[in-house]
Coordinates of C-alpha atoms in Angstrom, one line a residue:
M1 CA -4.6 15.8 -4.9
I2 CA -0.9 15.9 -4.1
P3 CA 1.3 17.2 -7.0
I4 CA 2.9 13.9 -7.9
E5 CA -0.5 12.2 -8.2
A6 CA -1.7 15.1 -10.4
A7 CA 1.4 14.8 -12.5
L8 CA 1.0 11.1 -12.9
E9 CA -2.6 11.6 -14.1
S10 CA -1.4 14.3 -16.5
L11 CA 1.3 11.9 -17.9
K12 CA -1.3 9.2 -18.5
L13 CA -3.4 11.6 -20.6
Q14 CA -0.4 12.6 -22.8
D15 CA 0.1 10.8 -26.2
I16 CA 3.9 11.1 -25.8
P17 CA 4.6 11.5 -22.1
N18 CA 7.1 14.3 -21.3
I19 CA 8.3 13.6 -17.8
T20 CA 10.7 16.5 -17.5
Q21 CA 8.1 19.1 -18.6
T22 CA 5.4 17.6 -16.4
A23 CA 7.7 17.5 -13.4
K24 CA 8.4 21.3 -13.9
E25 CA 4.7 22.1 -14.3
Y26 CA 3.7 20.2 -11.1
N27 CA 6.8 21.2 -9.2
C28 CA 7.8 17.6 -8.3
D29 CA 11.0 15.7 -8.6
R30 CA 11.6 14.4 -12.1
T31 CA 13.3 11.2 -11.0
T32 CA 10.6 10.3 -8.6
L33 CA 7.9 11.0 -11.2
S34 CA 9.7 8.9 -13.7
R35 CA 10.0 5.9 -11.4
R36 CA 6.4 6.2 -10.3
F37 CA 5.2 6.5 -13.9
R38 CA 7.2 3.4 -14.9
N39 CA 5.9 1.5 -11.8
V40 CA 9.4 1.0 -10.5
T41 CA 8.4 2.5 -7.1
V42 CA 5.1 3.1 -5.4
S43 CA 4.0 5.6 -2.8
R44 CA 4.8 5.0 0.9
E45 CA 1.2 4.2 1.7
V46 CA 1.0 1.6 -1.0
A47 CA 4.4 0.1 0.0
I48 CA 3.4 -0.2 3.7
E49 CA 0.0 -1.8 2.7
N50 CA 1.8 -4.3 0.5
S51 CA 4.3 -5.2 3.2
K52 CA 1.7 -6.3 5.7
L53 CA 1.3 -10.0 6.3
M54 CA -2.5 -9.8 6.7
T55 CA -5.2 -7.5 5.6
E56 CA -7.2 -5.5 8.1
A57 CA -10.2 -7.9 7.6
Q58 CA -8.1 -11.0 8.1
S59 CA -6.6 -9.5 11.2
K60 CA -10.1 -8.7 12.7
T61 CA -11.3 -12.2 11.8
L62 CA -8.3 -13.7 13.6
I63 CA -8.9 -11.6 16.7
K64 CA -12.6 -12.6 16.8
Y65 CA -11.6 -16.3 16.6
I66 CA -9.0 -15.9 19.4
N67 CA -11.5 -14.1 21.6
R68 CA -14.0 -17.0 21.0
L69 CA -11.4 -19.5 22.0
T70 CA -10.6 -17.5 25.1
D71 CA -14.3 -17.4 26.0
R72 CA -14.4 -21.2 25.8
A73 CA -11.5 -21.4 28.3
F74 CA -9.0 -22.4 25.6
P75 CA -6.5 -19.6 25.5
P76 CA -4.4 -19.9 22.4
T77 CA -0.7 -20.4 22.6
P78 CA 1.7 -18.5 20.2
A79 CA 2.0 -21.7 18.2
T80 CA -1.8 -21.9 17.8
V81 CA -2.0 -18.4 16.7
R82 CA 0.8 -18.9 14.1
N83 CA -1.1 -21.9 12.8
L84 CA -4.4 -20.0 12.5
A85 CA -2.7 -17.1 10.7

């Protein structure tokens, strides 16, 4: 577990969260820890996942549908794909 995630878990277990002390214990930035604890910001991985227009499953389903259309000699146009998405 990376230090900031361990620090967040530690803060959740504390009755009165002490962000400064926890940041020192886990050797992570106090400001970042505070923002993440208050849900002001999220990790990069979560931010990237949230910014995607389609999930991985939706993307795979769309690709399968496009391939089926192509197999039937009906290649989709960009407008058709936009409507399907």
